[in-house]
Coordinates of C-alpha atoms and ligand atoms in Angstrom, one line a residue:
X24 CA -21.0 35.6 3.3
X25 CA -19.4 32.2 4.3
X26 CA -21.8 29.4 3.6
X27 CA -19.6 26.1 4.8
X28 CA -15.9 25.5 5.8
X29 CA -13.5 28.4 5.2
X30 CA -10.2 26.0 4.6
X31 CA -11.1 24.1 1.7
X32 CA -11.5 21.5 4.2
X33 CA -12.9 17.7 2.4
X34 CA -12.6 16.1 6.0
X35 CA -15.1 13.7 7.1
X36 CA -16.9 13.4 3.4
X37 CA -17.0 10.2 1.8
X38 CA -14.6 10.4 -2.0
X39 CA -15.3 7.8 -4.5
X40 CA -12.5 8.2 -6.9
X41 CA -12.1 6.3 -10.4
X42 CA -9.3 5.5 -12.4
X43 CA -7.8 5.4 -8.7
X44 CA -5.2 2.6 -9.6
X45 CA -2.2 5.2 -11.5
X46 CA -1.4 8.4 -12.2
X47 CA -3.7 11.6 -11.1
X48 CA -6.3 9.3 -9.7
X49 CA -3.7 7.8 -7.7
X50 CA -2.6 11.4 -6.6
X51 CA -5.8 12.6 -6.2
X52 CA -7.1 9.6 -3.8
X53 CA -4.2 10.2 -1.7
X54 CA -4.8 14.2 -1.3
X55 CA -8.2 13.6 -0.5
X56 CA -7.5 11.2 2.2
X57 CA -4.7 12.8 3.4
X58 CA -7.2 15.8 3.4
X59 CA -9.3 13.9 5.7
X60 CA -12.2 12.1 3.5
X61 CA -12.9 8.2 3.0
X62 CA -11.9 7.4 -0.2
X63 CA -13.7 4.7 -2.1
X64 CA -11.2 3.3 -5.1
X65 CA -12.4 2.1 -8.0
X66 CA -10.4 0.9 -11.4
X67 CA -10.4 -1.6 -13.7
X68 CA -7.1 -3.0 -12.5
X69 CA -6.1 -4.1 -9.2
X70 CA -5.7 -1.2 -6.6
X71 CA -5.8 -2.5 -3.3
X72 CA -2.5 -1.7 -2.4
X73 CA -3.3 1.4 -2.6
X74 CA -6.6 1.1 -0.8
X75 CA -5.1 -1.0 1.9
X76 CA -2.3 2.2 2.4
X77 CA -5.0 4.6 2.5
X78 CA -7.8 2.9 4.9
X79 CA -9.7 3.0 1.6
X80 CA -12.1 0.7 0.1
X81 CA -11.3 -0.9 -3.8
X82 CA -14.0 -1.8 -5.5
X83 CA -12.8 -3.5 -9.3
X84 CA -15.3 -1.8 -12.3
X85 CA -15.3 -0.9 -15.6
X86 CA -16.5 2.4 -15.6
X87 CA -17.9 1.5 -19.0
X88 CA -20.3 -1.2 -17.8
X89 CA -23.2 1.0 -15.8
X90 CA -24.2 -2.4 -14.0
X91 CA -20.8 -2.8 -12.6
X92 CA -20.8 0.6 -11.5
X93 CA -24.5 0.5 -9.8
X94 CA -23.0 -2.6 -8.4
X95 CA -20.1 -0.6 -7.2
X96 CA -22.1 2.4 -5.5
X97 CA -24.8 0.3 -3.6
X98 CA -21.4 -1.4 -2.0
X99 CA -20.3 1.8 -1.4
X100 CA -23.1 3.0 0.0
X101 CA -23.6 0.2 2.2
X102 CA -20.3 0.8 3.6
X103 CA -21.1 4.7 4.0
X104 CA -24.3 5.8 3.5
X105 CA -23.4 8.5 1.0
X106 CA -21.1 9.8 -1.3
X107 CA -20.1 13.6 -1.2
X108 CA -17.4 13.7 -3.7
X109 CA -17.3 11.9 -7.1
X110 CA -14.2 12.6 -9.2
X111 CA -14.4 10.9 -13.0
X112 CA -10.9 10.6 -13.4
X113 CA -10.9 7.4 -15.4
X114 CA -9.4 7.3 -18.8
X115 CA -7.9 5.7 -21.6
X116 CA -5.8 7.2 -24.7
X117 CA -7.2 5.7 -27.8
X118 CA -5.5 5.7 -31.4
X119 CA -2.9 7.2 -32.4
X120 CA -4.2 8.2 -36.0
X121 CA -5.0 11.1 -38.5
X122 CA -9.1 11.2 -38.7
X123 CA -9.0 9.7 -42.4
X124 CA -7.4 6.6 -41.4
X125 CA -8.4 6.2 -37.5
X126 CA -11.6 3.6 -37.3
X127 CA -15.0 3.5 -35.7
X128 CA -13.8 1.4 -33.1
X129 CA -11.3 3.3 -31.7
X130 CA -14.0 6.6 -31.7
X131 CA -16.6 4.0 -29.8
X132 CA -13.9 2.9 -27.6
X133 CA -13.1 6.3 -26.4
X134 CA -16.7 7.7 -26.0
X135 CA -17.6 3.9 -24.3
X136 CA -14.8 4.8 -21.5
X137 CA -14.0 8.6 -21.6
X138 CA -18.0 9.8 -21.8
X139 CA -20.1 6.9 -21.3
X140 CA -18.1 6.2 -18.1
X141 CA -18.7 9.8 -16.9
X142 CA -22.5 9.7 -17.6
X143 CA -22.8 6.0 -15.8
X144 CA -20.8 7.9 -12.4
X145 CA -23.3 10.9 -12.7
X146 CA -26.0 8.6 -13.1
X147 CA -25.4 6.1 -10.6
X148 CA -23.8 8.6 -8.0
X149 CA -26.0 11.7 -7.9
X150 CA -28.7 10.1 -6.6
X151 CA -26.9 9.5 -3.4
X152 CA -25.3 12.9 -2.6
X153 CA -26.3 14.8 -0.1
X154 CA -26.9 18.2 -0.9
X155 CA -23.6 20.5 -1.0
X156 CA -22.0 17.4 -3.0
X157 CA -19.3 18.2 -5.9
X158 CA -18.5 15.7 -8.7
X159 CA -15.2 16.7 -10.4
X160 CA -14.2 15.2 -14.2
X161 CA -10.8 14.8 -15.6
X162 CA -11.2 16.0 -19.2
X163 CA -8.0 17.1 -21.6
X164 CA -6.3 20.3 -22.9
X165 CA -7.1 18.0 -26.4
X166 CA -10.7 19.3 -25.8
X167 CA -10.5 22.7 -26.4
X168 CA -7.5 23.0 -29.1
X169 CA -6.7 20.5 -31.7
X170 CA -4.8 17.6 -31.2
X171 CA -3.4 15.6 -34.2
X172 CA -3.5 12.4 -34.7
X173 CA -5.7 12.2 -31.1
X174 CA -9.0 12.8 -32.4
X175 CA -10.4 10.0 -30.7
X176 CA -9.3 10.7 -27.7
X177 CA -10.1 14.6 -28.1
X178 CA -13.7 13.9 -29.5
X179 CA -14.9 12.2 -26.4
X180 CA -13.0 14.4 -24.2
X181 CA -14.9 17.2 -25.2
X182 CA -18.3 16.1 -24.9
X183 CA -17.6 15.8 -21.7
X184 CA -18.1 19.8 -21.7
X185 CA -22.0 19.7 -22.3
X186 CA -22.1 16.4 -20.1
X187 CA -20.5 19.1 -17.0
X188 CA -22.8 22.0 -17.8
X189 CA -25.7 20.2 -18.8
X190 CA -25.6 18.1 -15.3
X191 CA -24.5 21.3 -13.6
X192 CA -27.5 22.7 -14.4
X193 CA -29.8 19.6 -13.8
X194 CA -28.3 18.6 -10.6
X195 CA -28.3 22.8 -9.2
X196 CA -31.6 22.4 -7.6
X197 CA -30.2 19.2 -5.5
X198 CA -26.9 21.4 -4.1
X199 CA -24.3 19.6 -6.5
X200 CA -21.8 21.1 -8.3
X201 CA -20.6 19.6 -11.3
X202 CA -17.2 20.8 -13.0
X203 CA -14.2 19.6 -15.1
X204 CA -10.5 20.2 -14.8
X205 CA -8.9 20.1 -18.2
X206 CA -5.1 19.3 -17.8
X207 CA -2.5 19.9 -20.7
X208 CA 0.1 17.4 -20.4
X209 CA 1.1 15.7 -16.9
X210 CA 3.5 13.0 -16.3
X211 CA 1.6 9.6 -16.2
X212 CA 2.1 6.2 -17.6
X213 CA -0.3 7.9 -20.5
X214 CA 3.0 10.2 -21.5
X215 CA 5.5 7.4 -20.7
X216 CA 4.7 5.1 -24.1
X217 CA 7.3 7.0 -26.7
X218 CA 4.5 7.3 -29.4
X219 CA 5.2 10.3 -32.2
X220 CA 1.9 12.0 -30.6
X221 CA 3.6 12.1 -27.1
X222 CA 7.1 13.3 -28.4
X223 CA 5.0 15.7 -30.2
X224 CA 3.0 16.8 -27.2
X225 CA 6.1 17.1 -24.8
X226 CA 7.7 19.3 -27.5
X227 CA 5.1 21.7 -27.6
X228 CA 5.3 21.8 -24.0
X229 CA 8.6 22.6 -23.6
X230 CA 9.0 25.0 -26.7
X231 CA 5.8 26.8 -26.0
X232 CA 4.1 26.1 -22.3
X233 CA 4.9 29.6 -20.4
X234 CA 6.6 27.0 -17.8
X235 CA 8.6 24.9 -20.3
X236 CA 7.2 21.7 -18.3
X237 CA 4.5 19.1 -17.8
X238 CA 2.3 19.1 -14.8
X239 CA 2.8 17.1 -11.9
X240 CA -0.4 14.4 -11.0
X241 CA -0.1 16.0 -7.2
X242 CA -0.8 19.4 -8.9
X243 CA -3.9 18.4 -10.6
X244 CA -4.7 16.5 -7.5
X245 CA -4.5 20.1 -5.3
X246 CA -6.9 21.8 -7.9
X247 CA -9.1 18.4 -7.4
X248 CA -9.7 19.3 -4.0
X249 CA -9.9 23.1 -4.5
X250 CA -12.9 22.0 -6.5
X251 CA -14.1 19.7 -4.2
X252 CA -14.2 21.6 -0.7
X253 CA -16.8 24.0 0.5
X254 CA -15.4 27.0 -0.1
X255 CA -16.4 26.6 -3.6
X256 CA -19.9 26.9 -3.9
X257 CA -20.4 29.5 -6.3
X258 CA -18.4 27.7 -8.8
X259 CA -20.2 25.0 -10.9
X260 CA -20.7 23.8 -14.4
X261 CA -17.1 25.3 -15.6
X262 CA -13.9 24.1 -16.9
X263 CA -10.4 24.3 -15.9
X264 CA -7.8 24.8 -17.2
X265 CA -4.5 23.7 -15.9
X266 CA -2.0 23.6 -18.4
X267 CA 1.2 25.9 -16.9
X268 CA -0.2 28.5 -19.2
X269 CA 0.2 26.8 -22.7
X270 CA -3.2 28.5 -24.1
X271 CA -2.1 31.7 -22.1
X272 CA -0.3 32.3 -25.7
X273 CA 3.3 31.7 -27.3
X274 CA 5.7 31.7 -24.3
X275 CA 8.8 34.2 -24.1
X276 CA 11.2 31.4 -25.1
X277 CA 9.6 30.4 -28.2
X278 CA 8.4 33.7 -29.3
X279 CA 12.9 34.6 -29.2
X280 CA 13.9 31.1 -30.4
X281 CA 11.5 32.5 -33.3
X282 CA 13.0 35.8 -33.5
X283 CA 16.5 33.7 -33.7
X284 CA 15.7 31.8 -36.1
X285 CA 14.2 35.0 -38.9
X286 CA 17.5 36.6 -37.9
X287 CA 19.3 33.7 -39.2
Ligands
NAD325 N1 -1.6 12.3 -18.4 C1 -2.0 13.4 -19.1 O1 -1.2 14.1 -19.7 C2 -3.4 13.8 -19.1 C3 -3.8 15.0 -19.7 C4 -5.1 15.4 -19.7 C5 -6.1 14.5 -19.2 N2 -5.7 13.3 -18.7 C6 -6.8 12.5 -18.2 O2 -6.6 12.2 -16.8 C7 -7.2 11.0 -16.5 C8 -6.1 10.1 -15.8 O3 -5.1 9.8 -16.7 P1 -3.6 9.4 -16.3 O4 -2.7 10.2 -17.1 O5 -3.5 9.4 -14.8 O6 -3.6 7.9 -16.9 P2 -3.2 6.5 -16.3 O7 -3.3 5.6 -17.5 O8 -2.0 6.6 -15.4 O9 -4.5 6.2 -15.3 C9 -5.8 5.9 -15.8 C10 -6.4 5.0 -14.9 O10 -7.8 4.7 -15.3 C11 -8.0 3.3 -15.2 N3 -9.0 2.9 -16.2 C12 -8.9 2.9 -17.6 N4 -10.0 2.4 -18.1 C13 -10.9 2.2 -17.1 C14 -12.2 1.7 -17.0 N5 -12.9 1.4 -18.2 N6 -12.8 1.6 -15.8 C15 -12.1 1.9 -14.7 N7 -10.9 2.3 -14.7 C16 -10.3 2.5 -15.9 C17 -6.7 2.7 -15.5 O11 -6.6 1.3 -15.1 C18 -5.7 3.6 -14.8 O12 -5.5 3.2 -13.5 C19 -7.7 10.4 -17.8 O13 -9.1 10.7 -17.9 C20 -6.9 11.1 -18.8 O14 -7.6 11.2 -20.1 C21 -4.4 12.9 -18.7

């Protein structure tokens, strides 16, 4: 049975986008335009270059504050009516700590941004999709295996799991979708800083990711929009994984480099 669009086609939908400014909500805004949808930006930093490229609209908010963002969806809704797609990319990576030492703060920081900023865009945005809507969330590989020394980051990247099915479920009877994709490492400013928990991260990559590499931001971006289009209307409250088949298990090259190294 086909019940919409049979090309994953997003064109002539209405995109609001956070964490627009860098990175994969930077690629994902421009796949989604170039896909055919208004994009409305939003970030905490300046990204009207990029709206201005695009024919989008920016609209400055912390995702953290819920009155900037109600401020930030009755502009954009005065400017289109509705929103169809919502994609909670918006992050920050918090700490860089084993759990005896890391702080309160940095845990409140994290959940105030990472999950509190998810909950204010479902909040604020579902009550202005039409039905057939999809809201997408940026979560982490760091939420479903252990990450040392990130358990900030990691904590409130994993609640984010019960925030997707729980809304999934509430937000069903209205015709939205709600899902996450959970990347493993892509290269973004957030892998650029040199910290021993990056190195550490890349390492594993390379020594044990079946592809030996990091994902591109455009190839989170493409699953972005598989997620977002029509075609996918069965598919709601899940997570997915796109990590170039690090949880797949051990990859050939590290399971011989192991091998190597007993025969030593
Ligand atoms: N890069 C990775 O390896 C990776 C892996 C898994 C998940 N993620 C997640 O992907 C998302 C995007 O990360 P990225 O790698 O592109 O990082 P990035 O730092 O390049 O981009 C994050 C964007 O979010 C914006 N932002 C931060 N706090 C905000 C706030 N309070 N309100 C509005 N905007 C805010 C920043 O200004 C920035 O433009 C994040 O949620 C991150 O946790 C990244």
């Amino acid at each position: 049975m086909t019940t919409g669009q049979v090309d994953f086609s997003v064109a002539g939908k209405v995109a609001l986008v956070t964490g627009a400014a860098s990175g994969i909500g930077r690629a994902i805004s421009i796949r989604l335009a170039q896909a055919g949808s208004s994009l409305i930006l939003i970030d905490i930093v300046d990204a009207s270059d990029l709206a201005a490229e695009l024919n989008a609209t920016f609209i400055q908010c912390d995702v953290a504050r819920e009155d900037q963002y109600a401020a930030a969806v009755k502009q954009a809704v005065a400017l289109h009516g509705h929103i169809d797609i919502l994609v909670n990319n918006a992050g920050i990576s918090v700490s860089n700590e084993s759990i005896l030492d890391d702080s309160d703060a940095a845990y409140l920081r994290a959940f105030r941004v990472n999950t509190l900023g998810v909950v204010h865009g479902i909040r604020c945005v579902a009550p202005v999709m039409p039905t057939g809507s999809s809201i997408i969330t940026i979560s982490s590989l760091s939420s479903l295996v252990g990450a040392p020394l990130l358990g900030a980051y990691a904590a409130s990247k994993a609640a984010l799991a019960a925030v997707t099915r729980t809304s999934a479920l509430e937000l069903a009877p209205r015709g939205i979708r709600v899902n996450e994709v959970a990347p493993g490492a892509v290269r973004t400013a957030m892998n650029d800083s040199g910290a021993p928990f990056v190195e550490r991260e890349l390492a594993w990559v390379k020594a044990a990711g079946a592809f030996g590499r990091m994902a591109e931001p455009e190839e989170i971006a493409a699953v972005v929009h598989f997620l977002a289009s029509d075609d996918c209307q069965m598919i709601t409250g899940q997570t997915l994984v796109v990590d170039g088949g690090l949880t797949a298990g051990p990859s050939l090259g590290l399971l011989d480099a192991l091998v190597e190294g007993d025969n030593k």
